[in-house]
mmCIF file of C-alpha atoms in Angstrom:
data_model
loop_
_atom_site.group_PDB
_atom_site.id
_atom_site.type_symbol
_atom_site.label_atom_id
_atom_site.label_comp_id
_atom_site.label_asym_id
_atom_site.label_seq_id
_atom_site.Cartn_x
_atom_site.Cartn_y
_atom_site.Cartn_z
ATOM 1 C CA MET A 1 -88.268 -43.944 -12.714
ATOM 2 C CA THR A 2 -90.325 -40.813 -13.759
ATOM 3 C CA GLY A 3 -89.096 -36.611 -12.366
ATOM 4 C CA ASP A 4 -90.885 -36.494 -9.139
ATOM 5 C CA ASP A 5 -89.169 -40.266 -7.741
ATOM 6 C CA GLU A 6 -86.310 -38.474 -8.505
ATOM 7 C CA HIS A 7 -87.348 -34.977 -7.278
ATOM 8 C CA THR A 8 -88.879 -36.801 -3.552
ATOM 9 C CA ARG A 9 -85.330 -39.642 -3.589
ATOM 10 C CA ALA A 10 -82.736 -35.595 -3.699
ATOM 11 C CA GLY A 11 -85.944 -34.053 -0.725
ATOM 12 C CA ARG A 12 -85.416 -37.536 0.998
ATOM 13 C CA ARG A 13 -81.107 -37.368 0.471
ATOM 14 C CA PRO A 14 -80.554 -33.896 2.929
ATOM 15 C CA ARG A 15 -83.201 -35.343 5.871
ATOM 16 C CA VAL A 16 -80.851 -38.557 5.623
ATOM 17 C CA LEU A 17 -78.081 -37.037 6.253
ATOM 18 C CA LYS A 18 -79.179 -34.816 8.489
ATOM 19 C CA ALA A 19 -79.909 -37.082 10.585
ATOM 20 C CA VAL A 20 -76.893 -38.846 11.144
ATOM 21 C CA GLY A 21 -75.392 -35.352 10.944
ATOM 22 C CA LEU A 22 -77.879 -35.430 13.854
ATOM 23 C CA ALA A 23 -76.620 -38.658 15.767
ATOM 24 C CA LEU A 24 -72.821 -38.349 15.180
ATOM 25 C CA ALA A 25 -73.223 -34.974 16.613
ATOM 26 C CA GLY A 26 -74.934 -37.016 19.560
ATOM 27 C CA VAL A 27 -72.526 -39.075 19.852
ATOM 28 C CA LEU A 28 -69.812 -36.546 19.976
ATOM 29 C CA VAL A 29 -71.485 -35.199 23.382
ATOM 30 C CA ALA A 30 -72.175 -38.242 24.625
ATOM 31 C CA GLY A 31 -68.663 -39.341 24.240
ATOM 32 C CA CYS A 32 -67.157 -35.587 25.268
ATOM 33 C CA ALA A 33 -69.875 -35.540 28.312
ATOM 34 C CA ALA A 34 -68.307 -39.312 30.126
ATOM 35 C CA ALA A 35 -64.850 -38.150 28.921
ATOM 36 C CA GLY A 36 -65.086 -34.497 31.165
ATOM 37 C CA TRP A 37 -67.780 -37.133 33.689
ATOM 38 C CA ALA A 38 -64.715 -39.602 34.038
ATOM 39 C CA TYR A 39 -62.747 -37.015 34.092
ATOM 40 C CA TRP A 40 -64.216 -35.878 37.003
ATOM 41 C CA HIS A 41 -64.964 -38.825 38.452
ATOM 42 C CA LEU A 42 -61.192 -39.808 38.981
ATOM 43 C CA ASN A 43 -60.179 -36.385 40.468
ATOM 44 C CA SER A 44 -62.725 -35.920 42.860
ATOM 45 C CA ASN A 45 -61.308 -39.484 44.034
ATOM 46 C CA ILE A 46 -58.406 -37.982 45.874
ATOM 47 C CA LYS A 47 -57.550 -36.850 48.849
ATOM 48 C CA SER A 48 -55.512 -34.643 49.246
ATOM 49 C CA VAL A 49 -53.495 -32.589 52.144
ATOM 50 C CA ASP A 50 -51.869 -29.970 52.780
ATOM 51 C CA ILE A 51 -48.689 -30.802 54.282
ATOM 52 C CA ASP A 52 -46.262 -27.055 52.953
ATOM 53 C CA SER A 53 -48.652 -25.201 55.181
ATOM 54 C CA ALA A 54 -48.229 -27.975 57.630
ATOM 55 C CA LEU A 55 -44.850 -27.609 58.148
ATOM 56 C CA GLY A 56 -43.532 -24.283 57.101
ATOM 57 C CA ASP A 57 -40.287 -23.261 56.537
ATOM 58 C CA ASP A 58 -38.882 -26.101 59.645
ATOM 59 C CA ARG A 59 -37.564 -29.040 57.318
ATOM 60 C CA PRO A 60 -34.458 -29.644 54.592
ATOM 61 C CA ALA A 61 -33.694 -27.387 52.337
ATOM 62 C CA LYS A 62 -34.727 -27.741 48.840
ATOM 63 C CA PRO A 63 -31.868 -29.187 46.223
ATOM 64 C CA THR A 64 -30.676 -27.124 44.293
ATOM 65 C CA PRO A 65 -31.599 -27.443 40.499
ATOM 66 C CA THR A 66 -28.918 -28.686 38.435
ATOM 67 C CA PRO A 67 -29.104 -27.852 34.922
ATOM 68 C CA THR A 68 -29.695 -30.381 32.187
ATOM 69 C CA ALA A 69 -29.800 -30.678 28.494
ATOM 70 C CA SER A 70 -33.593 -30.276 26.979
ATOM 71 C CA ALA A 71 -34.992 -33.785 24.856
ATOM 72 C CA SER A 72 -36.083 -31.275 22.899
ATOM 73 C CA ALA A 73 -36.925 -26.554 23.053
ATOM 74 C CA ALA A 74 -40.603 -28.202 23.930
ATOM 75 C CA ALA A 75 -40.318 -31.158 26.477
ATOM 76 C CA PRO A 76 -36.961 -29.927 28.889
ATOM 77 C CA LEU A 77 -36.240 -32.548 31.361
ATOM 78 C CA PRO A 78 -36.453 -30.912 34.691
ATOM 79 C CA THR A 79 -33.634 -30.193 36.573
ATOM 80 C CA GLU A 80 -33.607 -31.683 40.048
ATOM 81 C CA PRO A 81 -34.484 -35.134 41.656
ATOM 82 C CA VAL A 82 -37.607 -35.910 43.943
ATOM 83 C CA ASN A 83 -38.155 -38.008 46.471
ATOM 84 C CA ILE A 84 -41.833 -39.262 47.238
ATOM 85 C CA LEU A 85 -42.661 -40.169 51.088
ATOM 86 C CA VAL A 86 -45.061 -43.636 49.934
ATOM 87 C CA LEU A 87 -46.677 -45.008 52.239
ATOM 88 C CA GLY A 88 -48.973 -48.332 52.616
ATOM 89 C CA SER A 89 -51.975 -47.433 55.690
ATOM 90 C CA ASP A 90 -53.055 -50.366 57.330
ATOM 91 C CA SER A 91 -56.305 -48.458 58.334
ATOM 92 C CA ARG A 92 -59.957 -50.147 58.687
ATOM 93 C CA SER A 93 -61.392 -47.440 57.282
ATOM 94 C CA GLY A 94 -64.703 -48.599 55.445
ATOM 95 C CA GLU A 95 -65.822 -52.398 55.163
ATOM 96 C CA GLU A 96 -63.422 -53.925 52.726
ATOM 97 C CA ASN A 97 -60.107 -52.850 54.181
ATOM 98 C CA GLU A 98 -61.516 -54.647 57.171
ATOM 99 C CA ALA A 99 -62.173 -57.311 55.087
ATOM 100 C CA LEU A 100 -58.933 -57.430 53.812
ATOM 101 C CA GLY A 101 -57.643 -57.063 57.426
ATOM 102 C CA GLY A 102 -56.509 -53.883 58.355
ATOM 103 C CA GLY A 103 -56.238 -52.197 61.904
ATOM 104 C CA SER A 104 -57.693 -50.450 64.453
ATOM 105 C CA SER A 105 -61.249 -48.884 63.514
ATOM 106 C CA SER A 106 -59.973 -46.477 65.948
ATOM 107 C CA GLY A 107 -56.953 -45.383 63.400
ATOM 108 C CA ALA A 108 -54.269 -46.500 61.238
ATOM 109 C CA ARG A 109 -50.410 -46.975 61.013
ATOM 110 C CA SER A 110 -47.234 -46.467 58.217
ATOM 111 C CA ASP A 111 -47.907 -50.533 58.153
ATOM 112 C CA THR A 112 -45.046 -49.824 55.011
ATOM 113 C CA ALA A 113 -43.357 -46.739 54.123
ATOM 114 C CA MET A 114 -40.696 -45.912 51.410
ATOM 115 C CA VAL A 115 -38.291 -43.314 50.636
ATOM 116 C CA VAL A 116 -38.828 -42.867 46.400
ATOM 117 C CA HIS A 117 -35.751 -40.880 45.188
ATOM 118 C CA ILE A 118 -35.757 -40.162 41.677
ATOM 119 C CA ASP A 119 -33.165 -38.875 39.391
ATOM 120 C CA ALA A 120 -32.915 -35.218 38.114
ATOM 121 C CA GLY A 121 -33.236 -37.102 34.527
ATOM 122 C CA ARG A 122 -36.177 -39.636 35.648
ATOM 123 C CA THR A 123 -34.255 -42.402 33.697
ATOM 124 C CA ALA A 124 -32.796 -44.362 37.525
ATOM 125 C CA ALA A 125 -34.509 -44.151 40.749
ATOM 126 C CA THR A 126 -34.004 -45.618 44.713
ATOM 127 C CA VAL A 127 -36.466 -46.974 46.228
ATOM 128 C CA VAL A 128 -35.459 -46.893 50.142
ATOM 129 C CA SER A 129 -37.434 -48.245 52.937
ATOM 130 C CA ILE A 130 -37.378 -47.567 55.687
ATOM 131 C CA PRO A 131 -38.615 -50.617 58.118
ATOM 132 C CA ARG A 132 -41.512 -49.924 60.120
ATOM 133 C CA ASP A 133 -40.032 -51.370 63.373
ATOM 134 C CA THR A 134 -36.938 -48.499 63.867
ATOM 135 C CA LEU A 135 -37.210 -46.115 66.872
ATOM 136 C CA VAL A 136 -36.654 -43.315 66.425
ATOM 137 C CA THR A 137 -36.424 -39.782 67.835
ATOM 138 C CA ARG A 138 -40.377 -39.185 66.818
ATOM 139 C CA PRO A 139 -40.267 -34.983 66.093
ATOM 140 C CA SER A 140 -43.070 -32.674 68.029
ATOM 141 C CA CYS A 141 -46.065 -32.688 65.218
ATOM 142 C CA PRO A 142 -48.914 -29.800 64.338
ATOM 143 C CA LEU A 143 -52.249 -31.405 65.130
ATOM 144 C CA GLU A 144 -55.021 -30.639 62.882
ATOM 145 C CA SER A 145 -56.555 -30.457 65.391
ATOM 146 C CA GLY A 146 -54.642 -27.253 66.867
ATOM 147 C CA GLY A 147 -51.757 -27.594 68.543
ATOM 148 C CA SER A 148 -49.064 -30.263 68.384
ATOM 149 C CA THR A 149 -47.930 -33.295 69.852
ATOM 150 C CA ALA A 150 -45.130 -33.970 72.427
ATOM 151 C CA VAL A 151 -41.129 -34.638 70.933
ATOM 152 C CA SER A 152 -41.074 -38.147 71.623
ATOM 153 C CA TYR A 153 -37.560 -40.679 72.160
ATOM 154 C CA GLY A 154 -37.107 -44.386 71.513
ATOM 155 C CA SER A 155 -40.804 -44.263 69.554
ATOM 156 C CA MET A 156 -41.584 -47.253 66.821
ATOM 157 C CA PHE A 157 -41.209 -45.092 63.052
ATOM 158 C CA ASN A 158 -44.686 -46.279 62.732
ATOM 159 C CA SER A 159 -46.042 -44.695 65.307
ATOM 160 C CA ALA A 160 -45.597 -41.226 63.507
ATOM 161 C CA TYR A 161 -48.357 -41.815 61.928
ATOM 162 C CA ALA A 162 -50.702 -43.817 64.828
ATOM 163 C CA VAL A 163 -49.704 -39.682 66.745
ATOM 164 C CA GLY A 164 -50.135 -37.337 64.163
ATOM 165 C CA GLY A 165 -51.508 -38.828 60.294
ATOM 166 C CA PRO A 166 -49.365 -38.205 57.352
ATOM 167 C CA VAL A 167 -48.396 -34.821 58.355
ATOM 168 C CA CYS A 168 -46.209 -36.073 61.733
ATOM 169 C CA ALA A 169 -45.284 -39.002 58.917
ATOM 170 C CA VAL A 170 -43.570 -36.789 57.153
ATOM 171 C CA LYS A 171 -41.396 -34.747 59.540
ATOM 172 C CA THR A 172 -40.499 -37.983 61.557
ATOM 173 C CA VAL A 173 -39.354 -39.131 58.218
ATOM 174 C CA GLU A 174 -37.661 -35.853 57.368
ATOM 175 C CA SER A 175 -36.061 -35.612 60.791
ATOM 176 C CA ILE A 176 -34.330 -38.784 60.780
ATOM 177 C CA THR A 177 -33.046 -38.404 57.238
ATOM 178 C CA ASP A 178 -31.852 -34.548 56.407
ATOM 179 C CA VAL A 179 -33.824 -35.213 53.410
ATOM 180 C CA ARG A 180 -36.407 -33.295 51.890
ATOM 181 C CA MET A 181 -39.708 -35.563 51.084
ATOM 182 C CA ASP A 182 -41.120 -33.532 47.996
ATOM 183 C CA HIS A 183 -44.284 -34.914 47.181
ATOM 184 C CA TYR A 184 -46.589 -38.079 50.355
ATOM 185 C CA ILE A 185 -48.602 -40.798 48.718
ATOM 186 C CA GLU A 186 -50.425 -42.751 50.368
ATOM 187 C CA ILE A 187 -52.729 -45.774 49.559
ATOM 188 C CA ASP A 188 -54.833 -48.440 51.083
ATOM 189 C CA PHE A 189 -55.302 -52.290 51.787
ATOM 190 C CA SER A 190 -58.661 -51.915 49.635
ATOM 191 C CA GLY A 191 -57.319 -50.093 46.750
ATOM 192 C CA PHE A 192 -53.868 -51.969 45.995
ATOM 193 C CA ALA A 193 -55.988 -54.725 45.948
ATOM 194 C CA LYS A 194 -58.084 -53.417 43.556
ATOM 195 C CA LEU A 195 -55.339 -52.028 41.165
ATOM 196 C CA VAL A 196 -53.393 -55.380 40.952
ATOM 197 C CA ASN A 197 -56.697 -56.617 40.124
ATOM 198 C CA ALA A 198 -57.329 -53.849 36.951
ATOM 199 C CA LEU A 199 -53.915 -55.008 35.651
ATOM 200 C CA GLY A 200 -54.673 -58.264 35.545
ATOM 201 C CA GLY A 201 -53.320 -59.035 38.431
ATOM 202 C CA VAL A 202 -49.013 -59.561 39.247
ATOM 203 C CA THR A 203 -46.148 -62.323 38.545
ATOM 204 C CA VAL A 204 -43.367 -63.389 42.059
ATOM 205 C CA THR A 205 -41.342 -65.808 42.526
ATOM 206 C CA THR A 206 -40.100 -66.716 45.579
ATOM 207 C CA ASP A 207 -37.529 -67.755 46.872
ATOM 208 C CA GLU A 208 -38.705 -69.768 49.879
ATOM 209 C CA ASP A 209 -42.046 -70.942 50.847
ATOM 210 C CA ILE A 210 -43.994 -69.416 53.016
ATOM 211 C CA ASP A 211 -46.795 -70.258 55.532
ATOM 212 C CA ASP A 212 -48.210 -67.649 57.404
ATOM 213 C CA ASP A 213 -51.242 -67.792 58.698
ATOM 214 C CA ASP A 214 -51.711 -64.249 59.535
ATOM 215 C CA SER A 215 -51.930 -63.465 56.308
ATOM 216 C CA HIS A 216 -53.038 -66.259 55.185
ATOM 217 C CA LEU A 217 -51.475 -67.095 52.292
ATOM 218 C CA HIS A 218 -49.752 -69.861 51.524
ATOM 219 C CA LEU A 219 -47.433 -70.307 48.738
ATOM 220 C CA LYS A 220 -44.467 -72.712 48.041
ATOM 221 C CA ALA A 221 -40.826 -71.758 47.176
ATOM 222 C CA GLY A 222 -40.891 -70.224 42.674
ATOM 223 C CA THR A 223 -42.713 -68.693 40.899
ATOM 224 C CA HIS A 224 -46.645 -67.857 40.799
ATOM 225 C CA HIS A 225 -48.925 -64.702 39.326
ATOM 226 C CA LEU A 226 -51.220 -64.384 42.624
ATOM 227 C CA ASP A 227 -54.623 -61.830 42.060
ATOM 228 C CA GLY A 228 -55.345 -58.821 44.894
ATOM 229 C CA LYS A 229 -55.335 -60.472 47.647
ATOM 230 C CA GLN A 230 -52.655 -62.557 47.800
ATOM 231 C CA ALA A 231 -50.554 -59.387 46.232
ATOM 232 C CA LEU A 232 -51.979 -58.828 50.064
ATOM 233 C CA ALA A 233 -50.713 -60.737 51.281
ATOM 234 C CA LEU A 234 -47.810 -61.305 50.009
ATOM 235 C CA ALA A 235 -47.181 -56.980 51.004
ATOM 236 C CA ARG A 236 -47.832 -57.789 54.312
ATOM 237 C CA THR A 237 -45.986 -61.479 55.671
ATOM 238 C CA ARG A 238 -43.550 -61.434 58.055
ATOM 239 C CA HIS A 239 -44.459 -64.567 59.930
ATOM 240 C CA GLY A 240 -44.155 -66.708 57.321
ATOM 241 C CA ILE A 241 -40.294 -66.432 56.458
ATOM 242 C CA GLY A 242 -37.252 -65.825 57.992
ATOM 243 C CA ASP A 243 -36.993 -64.991 60.844
ATOM 244 C CA GLY A 244 -39.569 -63.659 61.078
ATOM 245 C CA SER A 245 -38.873 -59.428 61.063
ATOM 246 C CA ASP A 246 -40.128 -57.231 59.978
ATOM 247 C CA LEU A 247 -37.233 -57.062 57.376
ATOM 248 C CA GLY A 248 -37.859 -60.470 56.005
ATOM 249 C CA ARG A 249 -41.797 -58.609 54.687
ATOM 250 C CA ILE A 250 -39.610 -55.404 53.615
ATOM 251 C CA GLY A 251 -37.752 -58.012 51.157
ATOM 252 C CA LEU A 252 -40.701 -59.468 49.718
ATOM 253 C CA GLN A 253 -42.427 -56.035 49.120
ATOM 254 C CA GLN A 254 -39.610 -55.001 47.666
ATOM 255 C CA LYS A 255 -39.891 -58.029 44.908
ATOM 256 C CA LEU A 256 -43.630 -57.051 45.119
ATOM 257 C CA VAL A 257 -42.282 -53.214 43.951
ATOM 258 C CA LYS A 258 -41.060 -54.268 40.665
ATOM 259 C CA ALA A 259 -43.151 -56.807 39.390
ATOM 260 C CA LEU A 260 -45.451 -54.755 39.217
ATOM 261 C CA LEU A 261 -43.332 -51.591 37.921
ATOM 262 C CA GLU A 262 -42.797 -54.976 34.822
ATOM 263 C CA GLN A 263 -47.101 -55.695 34.588
ATOM 264 C CA ILE A 264 -47.541 -52.044 34.521
ATOM 265 C CA SER A 265 -45.235 -51.561 31.520
ATOM 266 C CA SER A 266 -45.757 -54.350 30.033
ATOM 267 C CA THR A 267 -49.366 -53.605 30.117
ATOM 268 C CA ASN A 268 -50.654 -51.548 27.057
ATOM 269 C CA LEU A 269 -52.806 -49.601 29.128
ATOM 270 C CA LEU A 270 -54.094 -47.140 26.021
ATOM 271 C CA THR A 271 -55.396 -49.791 23.464
ATOM 272 C CA SER A 272 -57.728 -50.623 26.519
ATOM 273 C CA PRO A 273 -59.560 -47.672 27.482
ATOM 274 C CA ALA A 274 -61.797 -49.384 29.455
ATOM 275 C CA LYS A 275 -58.952 -51.416 31.857
ATOM 276 C CA LEU A 276 -56.925 -47.791 31.528
ATOM 277 C CA TYR A 277 -59.766 -46.250 33.229
ATOM 278 C CA SER A 278 -60.576 -49.611 35.743
ATOM 279 C CA VAL A 279 -56.685 -48.837 36.284
ATOM 280 C CA ALA A 280 -57.299 -45.381 36.839
ATOM 281 C CA ASP A 281 -59.698 -45.807 39.134
ATOM 282 C CA ALA A 282 -58.526 -48.400 41.424
ATOM 283 C CA LEU A 283 -55.216 -45.814 41.839
ATOM 284 C CA THR A 284 -57.255 -43.019 42.281
ATOM 285 C CA GLY A 285 -59.800 -44.110 44.223
ATOM 286 C CA SER A 286 -57.281 -44.582 47.445
ATOM 287 C CA LEU A 287 -54.918 -42.011 47.589
ATOM 288 C CA THR A 288 -53.617 -40.144 49.741
ATOM 289 C CA THR A 289 -51.306 -37.119 47.915
ATOM 290 C CA ASP A 290 -49.867 -34.205 49.178
ATOM 291 C CA THR A 291 -51.314 -30.485 48.196
ATOM 292 C CA GLY A 292 -49.218 -31.162 44.840
ATOM 293 C CA LEU A 293 -50.092 -33.827 43.436
ATOM 294 C CA ASP A 294 -54.330 -34.349 44.045
ATOM 295 C CA SER A 295 -55.564 -33.620 40.598
ATOM 296 C CA LEU A 296 -55.445 -36.336 38.148
ATOM 297 C CA THR A 297 -53.313 -33.812 35.785
ATOM 298 C CA GLU A 298 -50.164 -34.199 38.239
ATOM 299 C CA LEU A 299 -50.765 -37.128 38.863
ATOM 300 C CA THR A 300 -50.518 -37.744 34.733
ATOM 301 C CA SER A 301 -47.306 -35.575 35.033
ATOM 302 C CA LEU A 302 -45.442 -36.991 37.109
ATOM 303 C CA GLY A 303 -45.907 -40.492 35.016
ATOM 304 C CA GLU A 304 -45.824 -39.042 31.798
ATOM 305 C CA SER A 305 -41.875 -37.400 33.769
ATOM 306 C CA LEU A 306 -41.149 -41.382 34.146
ATOM 307 C CA LYS A 307 -41.768 -43.289 31.366
ATOM 308 C CA GLY A 308 -38.157 -43.733 30.321
ATOM 309 C CA LEU A 309 -37.696 -45.135 33.774
ATOM 310 C CA SER A 310 -37.254 -49.592 32.989
ATOM 311 C CA SER A 311 -37.443 -51.432 36.008
ATOM 312 C CA ASP A 312 -33.622 -52.049 35.818
ATOM 313 C CA GLU A 313 -33.236 -48.883 36.420
ATOM 314 C CA VAL A 314 -35.356 -48.813 40.418
ATOM 315 C CA LYS A 315 -33.326 -50.067 42.884
ATOM 316 C CA THR A 316 -34.493 -51.172 45.921
ATOM 317 C CA VAL A 317 -32.638 -51.243 48.940
ATOM 318 C CA THR A 318 -33.781 -51.424 53.091
ATOM 319 C CA MET A 319 -32.715 -48.577 55.126
ATOM 320 C CA PRO A 320 -29.129 -50.368 57.365
ATOM 321 C CA VAL A 321 -29.879 -51.134 60.177
ATOM 322 C CA VAL A 322 -28.875 -52.731 63.228
ATOM 323 C CA THR A 323 -31.122 -54.578 66.309
ATOM 324 C CA ALA A 324 -31.640 -52.127 69.399
ATOM 325 C CA PRO A 325 -29.998 -52.349 72.426
ATOM 326 C CA SER A 326 -33.006 -51.922 73.966
ATOM 327 C CA ASP A 327 -35.200 -54.299 72.425
ATOM 328 C CA PRO A 328 -34.228 -57.786 70.627
ATOM 329 C CA ASN A 329 -37.359 -57.096 68.533
ATOM 330 C CA ARG A 330 -36.369 -53.651 67.803
ATOM 331 C CA VAL A 331 -34.081 -52.545 65.214
ATOM 332 C CA VAL A 332 -32.056 -48.229 64.646
ATOM 333 C CA ALA A 333 -30.441 -46.932 61.915
ATOM 334 C CA LYS A 334 -26.720 -48.547 61.684
ATOM 335 C CA GLU A 335 -24.240 -45.590 61.633
ATOM 336 C CA PRO A 336 -22.190 -44.138 59.183
ATOM 337 C CA ALA A 337 -24.446 -46.185 57.044
ATOM 338 C CA ALA A 338 -27.304 -44.844 56.751
ATOM 339 C CA SER A 339 -26.614 -41.592 56.924
ATOM 340 C CA GLU A 340 -24.711 -41.456 54.085
ATOM 341 C CA LEU A 341 -27.340 -43.718 52.814
ATOM 342 C CA TRP A 342 -28.856 -40.381 53.570
ATOM 343 C CA GLU A 343 -26.889 -38.037 51.603
ATOM 344 C CA SER A 344 -26.463 -40.499 48.080
ATOM 345 C CA LEU A 345 -30.592 -38.659 48.275
ATOM 346 C CA ARG A 346 -29.918 -34.998 49.389
#
């Protein structure tokens, strides 16, 4: 090899290294840009309602913080429980919701209502289902357009959302429970189905055959792995099981909640960025929250605080009810059992 060849190779080496460096820098910039776009997209997916401003101070008191031992100086445990009203909306807004059997295009109802109580240490939770057919006194609720709704006696619980949206749903729940709702989360039909599909489906065991033409669900008793559309049908079915009441459907919904928690915990999303993004996109794209949870950072923080909570520590119950004296197709709170249940969550 001549001196000129060595000089030529030595001259090329810095140019090659420079080219590799520029390429790596380009990949890093592109990666950062993609990550930034993904965060922006997921964050902008979330819709929110300022429930605190709408309801003001006329609400149940927040619980007094209880001193709790810190896990570490950097990550202290929460010092108070949190209560979240979770609603499943039957809105027909959008083609996807309509195709999945949403409600009237002129409005929506709270097809599913659950109060999720998470203890101060974030190691146990209680999910209380409120039957949508429960007759309640619906309080006066502020309207976004101005003014307020009238107090209504003996109204179905799910009418609160229909007449006053999330604000009235929260106010009604707080009125009948005397429990402060710290947060509000609503998910629509298409979002629920997409979330289940993004997770790869969900496995549920049914105790009896389900044959419901209304929800288009036909399953033999046993264990089934359901896709999103089937899981949604399971959450909505009522006429193909038991006496056809809302109480039978609630039992299926509670099974589904536990199954989803188990599916999420068994799926290591961190090893698959694409799947993690798919799940996050499905979830955020279907959410309406209060303003305390309306960002990816706040939702992630809540999720991080629950990482020690296993599905075995999640208790599912239904608000105690009895048949309404005025209507055999409706129910009312069973006292004092219902009040004692809500007292345990304050």
